[in-house]
Amino acid sequence: MNDFVFHNPTMVIFGRGRTDEIGKVTQPYGKRVMLLYGQESARKSGLLARVGSSLTAEGIEFIERGGVQPNPLLSFVRESVEIFRAENLNAIVAVGGGSVIDSAKAIAAGVRYAGDVWDFFDAKAQVKEACPIMVVLTLAATASEMNNGCVITNGDTQQKFAASGPPLFPRVSILDPENTFGVPLDHSMYGAVDAIIHVLEAYLTGVSEPTPLQDRLVEGLIPTIREAADAILLDPCDYDARANMMWAASLALNGLTTAGVNDYNFPMHMIEHSLSALYDISHGAGLGIVAPAWMRDECSRAPRKFAHFAERIFGITGKDDTHVALAGIEALENWFRELGVPVRLGEADIPGADIPRIAENAVMLAKRWGMGKVYDAARIEGVLRRAD
Ligand code: NZQ
Ligand code: ZN
C-alpha cells in the first residue's frame, strides 16, 4: 500500500429531518451569509424557505442568490463574488447538488483572492483561503459535499476545469435523504452512474500494488449503489434506498477509497468534461457514454484488472481474462441502459462528426491532469469512436 495522509475535515450530519439544524451549525461561521441555490427545485419544494427559517431562528441574515445552472458557469461565479463583497457577507450556505456546491466553493475562494477566480482553474494560483461553506445536499452524485474539489465551465473558452484545495472542504454538510425524494429519476440515475465511475477510475487505473482493502471498499460501494438505484426506480421516496445512495455517493469521492492507491487518474472524467463543456448534457449522462467506451478501449492493455471487476461485481468467470473483462463491461453498459442512461453519443444527440472537436477539447484537460503523454487527440478520438 502507498503512504498517504487522509484528512477530511467536513462534519457530516446525516438523517431524516436534520435539515433544520442548518441555522445552528452555520451560526459559528457567519452572521450574514449568501444562501446559494440552483434554478427552481429548492424553492418549489419548500426547502429554501425551511433553510431560511432555520437561519433566521439563529439570528443569521442572508442574501438569496439563486440561478446556478447545471454545469455551472464562471460568469455566475464572478458576479456572485462581487455580490458577496458588496453585501459584506462572511459565509455561504449552499442548497443543492454538485453544481451549487461547486459554485459555492469557487465563490468562497474568489472572495478571499485579489485576482480573477479563474486563476485557480487555470493553474495560475492555488487556493490558500476561502470563506466557510455549509451545505444542504439535495442530490446524491458528486461527493462535492465531502471533498475539496469544484468544477466550473468558462463559457468564453469552453473549458470545464477543476480547482481544489484544503480550504474548500465544506465545514458542515447536512445529508437529509428526504431532500432527494424529489430528484427526477433521470438525474437520480445520472448520480448513480457518477458515483460508480468515481470509484472505478482509481480501481481501474491505480498501479498494481496490492490494495485489497481499497478494492473491497469499491466492491462494496458499487453493488450498494446498484441496489439503491434499482429501488429508487421502483419508488423514488424509498427512504432507505435514498439514504444508502446518499452516503455511498459521498464515500465514493471523499478520499476514502483512494487513500493508499498509487498513481491513479481520471481518464473517463477527463473525456466526459469535454462533453458537458461543449453540449447541454448532464455529467452522469456523459459518463454513461464515455465509461463503457473507455473501458473497452483500455481493457486490452490491462485485461486482468477488468476481469477482476467483472468477477467481483457481476460474478462473471472464465479462463480468458479479455473475454471475462468484455463481458463485465457489457453487463455494466446493459445496466446503464436499464437505468435509462445514454450509452452512445447519438442517444444524447451528439453527432459522431463532432468527435475530433471533442477530442481536441479533452486534450487540454489531459495535459492539465498529467495524462497528456498518453492521451493525445488520436487516442481520445479512438475512445469516442467506440461510443459512436
Ligand atoms: O437547479 P435545480 O432547479 O435545483 O435542479 C437541479 C438540476 O437541474 C436538479 N435537482 C437537484 N436537486 C434536486 C433537483 N431537482 C429536484 N429535487 C431535488 N432535490 O438536478 C439537476 C442537476 O443538478 P446538478 O447539481 O447539476 O447535479 P450534480 O449533483 O450531478 O452535479 C453535477 C456537477 O458537478 C460536477 C459535474 O461536472 C457537474 O458540473 N462534479 C463535481 C465534482 C466534485 N466537486 O467533486 C466531481 C464530479 O465528478 C463532477 O465533475
Ligand atoms: Zn463525476
CSV table of C-alpha atoms and ligand atoms in Angstrom, one decimal:
chain,number,residue,atom,x,y,z
A,1,MET,CA,0.0,0.0,0.0
A,2,ASN,CA,1.2,3.5,-0.8
A,3,ASP,CA,1.9,6.0,2.0
A,4,PHE,CA,-0.9,8.6,2.5
A,5,VAL,CA,-2.4,11.4,4.5
A,6,PHE,CA,-6.1,11.2,5.0
A,7,HIS,CA,-7.6,14.4,6.3
A,8,ASN,CA,-11.3,15.0,5.7
A,9,PRO,CA,-12.5,17.8,8.0
A,10,THR,CA,-16.1,18.0,6.8
A,11,MET,CA,-18.7,17.4,9.5
A,12,VAL,CA,-21.5,15.3,8.1
A,13,ILE,CA,-24.9,15.4,9.8
A,14,PHE,CA,-26.9,12.6,8.3
A,15,GLY,CA,-30.6,11.7,8.7
A,16,ARG,CA,-34.2,12.5,8.4
A,17,GLY,CA,-35.2,16.0,9.4
A,18,ARG,CA,-31.6,17.1,10.1
A,19,THR,CA,-32.1,20.0,7.6
A,20,ASP,CA,-33.5,22.1,10.4
A,21,GLU,CA,-30.0,22.1,12.1
A,22,ILE,CA,-28.5,24.3,9.3
A,23,GLY,CA,-29.0,27.5,11.3
A,24,LYS,CA,-27.3,26.1,14.4
A,25,VAL,CA,-24.3,24.8,12.6
A,26,THR,CA,-23.9,27.9,10.5
A,27,GLN,CA,-24.0,30.2,13.5
A,28,PRO,CA,-20.3,29.9,14.5
A,29,TYR,CA,-19.2,30.8,10.9
A,30,GLY,CA,-21.4,33.7,9.8
A,31,LYS,CA,-23.9,36.4,10.8
A,32,ARG,CA,-24.5,37.5,7.2
A,33,VAL,CA,-24.5,34.7,4.6
A,34,MET,CA,-25.1,34.0,1.0
A,35,LEU,CA,-27.9,31.5,0.5
A,36,LEU,CA,-26.9,29.9,-2.8
A,37,TYR,CA,-29.2,27.6,-4.8
A,38,GLY,CA,-30.0,26.4,-8.3
A,39,GLN,CA,-32.8,27.0,-10.7
A,40,GLU,CA,-36.1,26.3,-9.0
A,41,SER,CA,-36.3,22.9,-7.3
A,42,ALA,CA,-35.3,24.2,-3.8
A,43,ARG,CA,-37.8,26.9,-3.9
A,44,LYS,CA,-40.6,24.8,-5.3
A,45,SER,CA,-40.1,22.0,-2.7
A,46,GLY,CA,-40.2,24.5,0.2
A,47,LEU,CA,-36.6,23.5,1.2
A,48,LEU,CA,-35.3,27.1,0.6
A,49,ALA,CA,-37.9,28.5,3.0
A,50,ARG,CA,-37.1,25.8,5.6
A,51,VAL,CA,-33.4,26.6,5.4
A,52,GLY,CA,-34.2,30.4,5.6
A,53,SER,CA,-36.3,29.9,8.7
A,54,SER,CA,-33.6,27.9,10.4
A,55,LEU,CA,-31.0,30.6,9.7
A,56,THR,CA,-33.4,33.4,10.9
A,57,ALA,CA,-34.1,31.5,14.1
A,58,GLU,CA,-30.4,31.7,14.9
A,59,GLY,CA,-30.2,35.4,14.1
A,60,ILE,CA,-28.4,34.9,10.8
A,61,GLU,CA,-29.2,37.4,8.0
A,62,PHE,CA,-29.0,36.0,4.5
A,63,ILE,CA,-29.0,37.2,0.9
A,64,GLU,CA,-30.6,34.8,-1.5
A,65,ARG,CA,-28.6,34.1,-4.6
A,66,GLY,CA,-30.4,31.7,-7.0
A,67,GLY,CA,-29.8,30.6,-10.6
A,68,VAL,CA,-26.8,28.3,-10.5
A,69,GLN,CA,-27.3,26.2,-13.6
A,70,PRO,CA,-26.2,22.6,-14.1
A,71,ASN,CA,-22.6,22.6,-15.4
A,72,PRO,CA,-22.1,25.8,-13.6
A,73,LEU,CA,-20.6,28.9,-15.2
A,74,LEU,CA,-17.7,31.1,-14.4
A,75,SER,CA,-19.7,34.2,-15.3
A,76,PHE,CA,-22.2,33.4,-12.5
A,77,VAL,CA,-19.3,32.8,-10.0
A,78,ARG,CA,-17.7,36.1,-10.9
A,79,GLU,CA,-21.0,38.0,-10.4
A,80,SER,CA,-21.5,36.2,-7.1
A,81,VAL,CA,-18.1,37.2,-5.8
A,82,GLU,CA,-19.0,40.9,-6.4
A,83,ILE,CA,-22.3,40.5,-4.6
A,84,PHE,CA,-20.7,38.7,-1.7
A,85,ARG,CA,-18.2,41.6,-1.3
A,86,ALA,CA,-20.8,44.4,-1.8
A,87,GLU,CA,-23.1,42.9,0.8
A,88,ASN,CA,-20.3,42.3,3.4
A,89,LEU,CA,-21.1,38.6,3.7
A,90,ASN,CA,-19.0,36.1,5.6
A,91,ALA,CA,-20.1,32.6,4.7
A,92,ILE,CA,-22.0,30.6,2.1
A,93,VAL,CA,-24.9,28.2,2.7
A,94,ALA,CA,-25.2,26.0,-0.5
A,95,VAL,CA,-28.6,24.3,-1.0
A,96,GLY,CA,-28.3,21.9,-4.0
A,97,GLY,CA,-26.3,19.3,-5.8
A,98,GLY,CA,-22.8,19.3,-7.2
A,99,SER,CA,-23.4,22.4,-9.4
A,100,VAL,CA,-24.5,24.6,-6.5
A,101,ILE,CA,-21.8,23.3,-4.1
A,102,ASP,CA,-19.1,23.7,-6.7
A,103,SER,CA,-20.2,27.2,-7.4
A,104,ALA,CA,-20.2,27.9,-3.6
A,105,LYS,CA,-16.6,26.7,-3.4
A,106,ALA,CA,-15.5,28.8,-6.4
A,107,ILE,CA,-17.2,31.9,-4.9
A,108,ALA,CA,-15.7,31.1,-1.4
A,109,ALA,CA,-12.2,31.0,-2.9
A,110,GLY,CA,-12.8,34.1,-5.1
A,111,VAL,CA,-13.9,36.4,-2.3
A,112,ARG,CA,-10.6,35.8,-0.5
A,113,TYR,CA,-8.4,36.4,-3.6
A,114,ALA,CA,-7.3,39.7,-5.1
A,115,GLY,CA,-7.1,38.3,-8.7
A,116,ASP,CA,-9.6,36.6,-11.0
A,117,VAL,CA,-11.2,33.4,-9.7
A,118,TRP,CA,-10.5,31.6,-13.0
A,119,ASP,CA,-6.8,31.7,-12.0
A,120,PHE,CA,-7.5,28.7,-9.6
A,121,PHE,CA,-8.9,26.7,-12.5
A,122,ASP,CA,-6.3,27.8,-15.0
A,123,ALA,CA,-3.4,26.6,-12.7
A,124,LYS,CA,-2.2,30.2,-12.2
A,125,ALA,CA,-3.0,30.3,-8.5
A,126,GLN,CA,-3.6,27.9,-5.6
A,127,VAL,CA,-6.5,28.1,-3.2
A,128,LYS,CA,-4.9,29.3,0.1
A,129,GLU,CA,-8.0,30.8,1.7
A,130,ALA,CA,-11.8,30.5,1.3
A,131,CYS,CA,-14.8,31.7,3.3
A,132,PRO,CA,-16.7,29.0,5.3
A,133,ILE,CA,-19.1,26.8,3.3
A,134,MET,CA,-22.1,25.0,4.7
A,135,VAL,CA,-24.1,22.5,2.6
A,136,VAL,CA,-27.7,21.2,2.5
A,137,LEU,CA,-27.3,18.4,-0.1
A,138,THR,CA,-30.3,17.8,-2.5
A,139,LEU,CA,-28.8,15.3,-5.0
A,140,ALA,CA,-26.6,12.3,-4.4
A,141,ALA,CA,-23.9,12.1,-7.0
A,142,THR,CA,-20.7,14.1,-6.9
A,143,ALA,CA,-19.5,13.9,-3.3
A,144,SER,CA,-18.7,17.7,-3.6
A,145,GLU,CA,-20.4,17.9,-0.1
A,146,MET,CA,-17.5,16.0,1.3
A,147,ASN,CA,-14.4,16.8,-0.8
A,148,ASN,CA,-12.4,19.9,-1.7
A,149,GLY,CA,-12.8,20.0,-5.4
A,150,CYS,CA,-15.0,22.0,-7.7
A,151,VAL,CA,-15.6,22.1,-11.5
A,152,ILE,CA,-16.6,25.2,-13.3
A,153,THR,CA,-17.1,26.0,-17.0
A,154,ASN,CA,-15.6,29.0,-18.7
A,155,GLY,CA,-18.3,29.8,-21.3
A,156,ASP,CA,-15.9,32.0,-23.3
A,157,THR,CA,-13.2,29.4,-23.8
A,158,GLN,CA,-15.5,26.3,-23.5
A,159,GLN,CA,-13.1,24.9,-20.8
A,160,LYS,CA,-14.6,22.8,-18.0
A,161,PHE,CA,-11.8,22.8,-15.5
A,162,ALA,CA,-11.4,21.8,-11.8
A,163,ALA,CA,-9.9,23.6,-8.8
A,164,SER,CA,-9.2,22.2,-5.4
A,165,GLY,CA,-7.5,23.0,-2.1
A,166,PRO,CA,-7.9,22.2,1.6
A,167,PRO,CA,-9.9,25.4,2.4
A,168,LEU,CA,-12.7,24.2,0.1
A,169,PHE,CA,-13.9,21.3,2.2
A,170,PRO,CA,-17.4,22.3,3.4
A,171,ARG,CA,-17.3,22.9,7.2
A,172,VAL,CA,-20.6,21.1,7.6
A,173,SER,CA,-22.8,19.1,5.2
A,174,ILE,CA,-26.3,18.1,6.1
A,175,LEU,CA,-27.3,14.9,4.3
A,176,ASP,CA,-31.0,14.5,4.8
A,177,PRO,CA,-32.1,11.7,2.4
A,178,GLU,CA,-35.7,13.1,2.3
A,179,ASN,CA,-34.3,16.1,0.4
A,180,THR,CA,-33.6,13.8,-2.5
A,181,PHE,CA,-37.1,12.3,-2.8
A,182,GLY,CA,-38.0,14.9,-5.5
A,183,VAL,CA,-34.9,14.5,-7.7
A,184,PRO,CA,-36.2,13.5,-11.1
A,185,LEU,CA,-35.5,9.9,-12.0
A,186,ASP,CA,-33.1,10.7,-14.8
A,187,HIS,CA,-30.9,12.9,-12.6
A,188,SER,CA,-31.1,10.3,-9.8
A,189,MET,CA,-29.7,7.7,-12.2
A,190,TYR,CA,-27.0,10.0,-13.6
A,191,GLY,CA,-26.0,10.5,-10.0
A,192,ALA,CA,-25.7,6.7,-9.5
A,193,VAL,CA,-23.5,6.4,-12.6
A,194,ASP,CA,-21.3,9.3,-11.5
A,195,ALA,CA,-20.7,7.7,-8.1
A,196,ILE,CA,-19.9,4.4,-9.6
A,197,ILE,CA,-17.4,5.9,-12.0
A,198,HIS,CA,-15.8,7.9,-9.2
A,199,VAL,CA,-14.7,4.6,-7.6
A,200,LEU,CA,-14.0,2.8,-10.8
A,201,GLU,CA,-11.5,5.4,-12.0
A,202,ALA,CA,-8.8,4.6,-9.4
A,203,TYR,CA,-9.9,0.9,-9.2
A,204,LEU,CA,-9.1,0.5,-12.9
A,205,THR,CA,-6.1,2.9,-13.3
A,206,GLY,CA,-4.2,2.6,-10.0
A,207,VAL,CA,-0.9,0.8,-10.3
A,208,SER,CA,-0.9,-2.8,-9.3
A,209,GLU,CA,0.4,-2.9,-5.8
A,210,PRO,CA,-2.0,-5.0,-3.7
A,211,THR,CA,-4.7,-2.8,-2.2
A,212,PRO,CA,-7.2,-5.3,-1.0
A,213,LEU,CA,-9.0,-3.1,1.4
A,214,GLN,CA,-9.4,-0.3,-1.1
A,215,ASP,CA,-10.6,-2.8,-3.7
A,216,ARG,CA,-13.2,-4.2,-1.3
A,217,LEU,CA,-14.4,-0.8,-0.4
A,218,VAL,CA,-15.1,-0.2,-4.1
A,219,GLU,CA,-16.6,-3.7,-4.5
A,220,GLY,CA,-19.0,-2.9,-1.6
A,221,LEU,CA,-19.9,0.6,-2.8
A,222,ILE,CA,-20.8,-0.4,-6.4
A,223,PRO,CA,-23.4,-3.1,-5.5
A,224,THR,CA,-24.9,-0.8,-2.8
A,225,ILE,CA,-25.3,2.0,-5.4
A,226,ARG,CA,-26.8,-0.5,-7.9
A,227,GLU,CA,-29.3,-1.8,-5.4
A,228,ALA,CA,-30.3,1.7,-4.3
A,229,ALA,CA,-30.7,2.9,-7.9
A,230,ASP,CA,-32.9,-0.1,-8.8
A,231,ALA,CA,-35.0,0.5,-5.7
A,232,ILE,CA,-35.3,4.3,-6.4
A,233,LEU,CA,-36.6,3.5,-9.9
A,234,LEU,CA,-39.4,1.5,-8.3
A,235,ASP,CA,-40.1,4.0,-5.5
A,236,PRO,CA,-38.4,7.4,-5.6
A,237,CYS,CA,-39.5,8.0,-2.0
A,238,ASP,CA,-37.9,4.8,-0.6
A,239,TYR,CA,-36.1,6.3,2.4
A,240,ASP,CA,-33.5,3.5,2.8
A,241,ALA,CA,-32.6,3.5,-0.9
A,242,ARG,CA,-32.2,7.3,-0.9
A,243,ALA,CA,-30.2,7.1,2.3
A,244,ASN,CA,-27.9,4.3,1.0
A,245,MET,CA,-27.4,6.2,-2.3
A,246,MET,CA,-26.6,9.4,-0.5
A,247,TRP,CA,-24.0,8.0,1.9
A,248,ALA,CA,-22.4,5.8,-0.8
A,249,ALA,CA,-22.1,8.6,-3.2
A,250,SER,CA,-20.4,10.8,-0.5
A,251,LEU,CA,-17.9,8.0,0.3
A,252,ALA,CA,-17.2,7.4,-3.4
A,253,LEU,CA,-15.2,10.6,-3.8
A,254,ASN,CA,-14.2,11.8,-0.3
A,255,GLY,CA,-10.7,10.4,-0.4
A,256,LEU,CA,-11.5,7.2,1.4
A,257,THR,CA,-11.3,4.6,-1.4
A,258,THR,CA,-8.2,6.2,-2.9
A,259,ALA,CA,-6.1,6.5,0.3
A,260,GLY,CA,-3.1,4.2,-0.3
A,261,VAL,CA,-3.7,3.7,-4.0
A,262,ASN,CA,-0.8,4.6,-6.2
A,263,ASP,CA,-0.8,6.8,-9.4
A,264,TYR,CA,-4.4,6.6,-10.3
A,265,ASN,CA,-6.0,9.0,-12.7
A,266,PHE,CA,-9.4,10.1,-14.0
A,267,PRO,CA,-9.4,9.4,-17.8
A,268,MET,CA,-13.2,8.9,-18.0
A,269,HIS,CA,-13.9,12.2,-16.2
A,270,MET,CA,-11.3,13.9,-18.4
A,271,ILE,CA,-13.1,12.9,-21.6
A,272,GLU,CA,-16.6,13.5,-20.1
A,273,HIS,CA,-15.8,17.0,-19.0
A,274,SER,CA,-15.4,17.9,-22.7
A,275,LEU,CA,-18.9,16.5,-23.4
A,276,SER,CA,-20.5,18.6,-20.7
A,277,ALA,CA,-18.4,21.7,-21.6
A,278,LEU,CA,-19.5,21.6,-25.2
A,279,TYR,CA,-23.1,20.2,-25.1
A,280,ASP,CA,-26.1,20.5,-22.8
A,281,ILE,CA,-25.6,17.2,-21.2
A,282,SER,CA,-25.5,16.1,-17.5
A,283,HIS,CA,-22.2,14.9,-16.1
A,284,GLY,CA,-23.5,11.5,-15.2
A,285,ALA,CA,-25.2,11.0,-18.6
A,286,GLY,CA,-21.9,11.9,-20.3
A,287,LEU,CA,-20.1,9.3,-18.1
A,288,GLY,CA,-22.7,6.7,-19.2
A,289,ILE,CA,-21.4,7.3,-22.8
A,290,VAL,CA,-17.7,7.6,-22.1
A,291,ALA,CA,-17.2,4.9,-19.4
A,292,PRO,CA,-18.0,1.7,-21.4
A,293,ALA,CA,-16.2,3.1,-24.4
A,294,TRP,CA,-13.1,3.9,-22.4
A,295,MET,CA,-13.2,0.6,-20.6
A,296,ARG,CA,-13.4,-1.3,-24.0
A,297,ASP,CA,-10.5,0.7,-25.3
A,298,GLU,CA,-8.4,0.2,-22.2
A,299,CYS,CA,-9.1,-3.4,-21.2
A,300,SER,CA,-6.9,-5.0,-23.8
A,301,ARG,CA,-4.0,-3.1,-22.1
A,302,ALA,CA,-4.7,-4.5,-18.6
A,303,PRO,CA,-7.3,-7.3,-19.0
A,304,ARG,CA,-6.7,-8.8,-15.5
A,305,LYS,CA,-7.9,-5.7,-13.8
A,306,PHE,CA,-11.0,-5.5,-15.9
A,307,ALA,CA,-11.6,-9.3,-15.5
A,308,HIS,CA,-11.3,-8.8,-11.7
A,309,PHE,CA,-14.0,-6.1,-11.9
A,310,ALA,CA,-16.3,-8.4,-14.0
A,311,GLU,CA,-15.8,-11.3,-11.5
A,312,ARG,CA,-16.3,-9.2,-8.3
A,313,ILE,CA,-19.2,-7.0,-9.5
A,314,PHE,CA,-21.1,-9.2,-11.9
A,315,GLY,CA,-19.9,-12.7,-10.9
A,316,ILE,CA,-18.7,-13.4,-14.4
A,317,THR,CA,-15.9,-16.1,-14.6
A,318,GLY,CA,-13.9,-17.7,-17.3
A,319,LYS,CA,-10.4,-18.7,-18.3
A,320,ASP,CA,-9.7,-15.9,-20.7
A,321,ASP,CA,-9.3,-12.5,-19.0
A,322,THR,CA,-10.1,-10.4,-22.0
A,323,HIS,CA,-13.3,-12.4,-22.6
A,324,VAL,CA,-14.4,-12.0,-19.0
A,325,ALA,CA,-13.4,-8.3,-19.0
A,326,LEU,CA,-15.5,-7.6,-22.1
A,327,ALA,CA,-18.5,-9.4,-20.6
A,328,GLY,CA,-18.2,-7.3,-17.5
A,329,ILE,CA,-18.2,-4.1,-19.5
A,330,GLU,CA,-21.2,-5.2,-21.4
A,331,ALA,CA,-23.0,-6.0,-18.2
A,332,LEU,CA,-22.3,-2.6,-16.9
A,333,GLU,CA,-23.4,-1.0,-20.1
A,334,ASN,CA,-26.6,-3.0,-20.1
A,335,TRP,CA,-27.4,-1.9,-16.6
A,336,PHE,CA,-26.8,1.7,-17.6
A,337,ARG,CA,-29.4,1.2,-20.4
A,338,GLU,CA,-31.9,-0.3,-17.8
A,339,LEU,CA,-31.4,2.9,-15.8
A,340,GLY,CA,-32.3,5.0,-18.9
A,341,VAL,CA,-28.8,6.5,-19.1
A,342,PRO,CA,-27.4,7.1,-22.6
A,343,VAL,CA,-24.5,4.9,-23.6
A,344,ARG,CA,-23.9,6.2,-27.2
A,345,LEU,CA,-23.2,9.8,-28.4
A,346,GLY,CA,-26.2,9.7,-30.7
A,347,GLU,CA,-28.5,8.9,-27.8
A,348,ALA,CA,-27.6,12.3,-26.4
A,349,ASP,CA,-27.9,14.0,-29.8
A,350,ILE,CA,-24.1,14.4,-30.1
A,351,PRO,CA,-23.1,13.8,-33.8
A,352,GLY,CA,-20.2,11.4,-34.5
A,353,ALA,CA,-18.8,14.1,-36.8
A,354,ASP,CA,-18.0,16.2,-33.7
A,355,ILE,CA,-15.6,13.6,-32.3
A,356,PRO,CA,-12.4,15.4,-33.4
A,357,ARG,CA,-13.7,18.7,-31.8
A,358,ILE,CA,-14.5,16.9,-28.6
A,359,ALA,CA,-11.1,15.2,-28.6
A,360,GLU,CA,-9.3,18.5,-29.2
A,361,ASN,CA,-11.1,20.0,-26.2
A,362,ALA,CA,-10.3,17.0,-24.0
A,363,VAL,CA,-6.6,17.2,-24.8
A,364,MET,CA,-6.4,20.5,-22.8
A,365,LEU,CA,-7.6,18.7,-19.7
A,366,ALA,CA,-5.5,15.6,-20.4
A,367,LYS,CA,-2.4,17.9,-20.2
A,368,ARG,CA,-3.6,19.6,-17.1
A,369,TRP,CA,-4.3,16.3,-15.3
A,370,GLY,CA,-0.9,14.8,-16.2
A,371,MET,CA,-2.2,12.4,-18.9
A,372,GLY,CA,-1.0,14.4,-21.9
A,373,LYS,CA,1.6,11.9,-22.9
A,374,VAL,CA,-0.8,9.0,-23.1
A,375,TYR,CA,-4.0,10.8,-24.2
A,376,ASP,CA,-3.3,12.7,-27.4
A,377,ALA,CA,-6.2,13.7,-29.7
A,378,ALA,CA,-5.9,10.4,-31.7
A,379,ARG,CA,-6.2,8.2,-28.6
A,380,ILE,CA,-9.2,10.2,-27.3
A,381,GLU,CA,-10.9,10.0,-30.7
A,382,GLY,CA,-10.4,6.3,-30.6
A,383,VAL,CA,-12.2,6.0,-27.3
A,384,LEU,CA,-15.1,8.2,-28.6
A,385,ARG,CA,-15.5,6.2,-31.8
A,386,ARG,CA,-16.4,3.2,-29.6
A,387,ALA,CA,-19.3,5.3,-28.4
A,388,ASP,CA,-20.5,6.4,-31.8
B,1,NZQ,O1,-31.2,23.7,-10.3
B,1,NZQ,P1,-32.3,23.0,-9.7
B,1,NZQ,O2,-33.7,23.5,-10.0
B,1,NZQ,O3,-32.1,22.7,-8.2
B,1,NZQ,O4,-32.4,21.5,-10.4
B,1,NZQ,C1,-31.3,20.6,-10.4
B,1,NZQ,C2,-30.6,20.4,-11.7
B,1,NZQ,O5,-31.5,20.6,-12.8
B,1,NZQ,C3,-31.9,19.2,-10.1
B,1,NZQ,N1,-32.1,18.9,-8.6
B,1,NZQ,C4,-31.1,18.9,-7.7
B,1,NZQ,N2,-31.6,18.5,-6.5
B,1,NZQ,C5,-33.0,18.4,-6.7
B,1,NZQ,C6,-33.2,18.6,-8.1
B,1,NZQ,N3,-34.5,18.5,-8.6
B,1,NZQ,C7,-35.5,18.2,-7.8
B,1,NZQ,N4,-35.3,17.9,-6.4
B,1,NZQ,C8,-34.1,18.0,-5.9
B,1,NZQ,N5,-33.9,17.7,-4.6
B,1,NZQ,O6,-31.0,18.3,-10.6
B,1,NZQ,C9,-30.3,18.9,-11.7
B,1,NZQ,C10,-28.8,18.6,-11.7
B,1,NZQ,O7,-28.2,19.2,-10.6
B,1,NZQ,P2,-26.6,19.3,-10.5
B,1,NZQ,O8,-26.3,20.0,-9.2
B,1,NZQ,O9,-26.1,19.9,-11.8
B,1,NZQ,O10,-26.2,17.7,-10.5
B,1,NZQ,P3,-24.9,17.0,-9.9
B,1,NZQ,O11,-25.1,16.9,-8.4
B,1,NZQ,O12,-24.8,15.8,-10.6
B,1,NZQ,O13,-23.7,18.0,-10.2
B,1,NZQ,C11,-23.1,18.0,-11.4
B,1,NZQ,C12,-21.9,18.9,-11.5
B,1,NZQ,O14,-20.9,18.6,-10.5
B,1,NZQ,C13,-19.6,18.4,-11.2
B,1,NZQ,C14,-20.1,18.0,-12.6
B,1,NZQ,O15,-19.1,18.1,-13.6
B,1,NZQ,C15,-21.3,18.9,-12.8
B,1,NZQ,O16,-20.8,20.2,-13.2
B,1,NZQ,N6,-18.8,17.4,-10.5
B,1,NZQ,C16,-18.3,17.8,-9.3
B,1,NZQ,C17,-17.4,17.0,-8.6
B,1,NZQ,C18,-16.8,17.5,-7.3
B,1,NZQ,N7,-16.9,18.7,-6.9
B,1,NZQ,O17,-16.2,16.7,-6.6
B,1,NZQ,C19,-16.9,15.7,-9.1
B,1,NZQ,C20,-17.8,15.2,-10.2
B,1,NZQ,O18,-17.0,14.2,-10.9
B,1,NZQ,C21,-18.3,16.2,-11.1
B,1,NZQ,O19,-17.4,16.6,-12.1
B,2,ZN,ZN,-18.0,12.7,-11.6
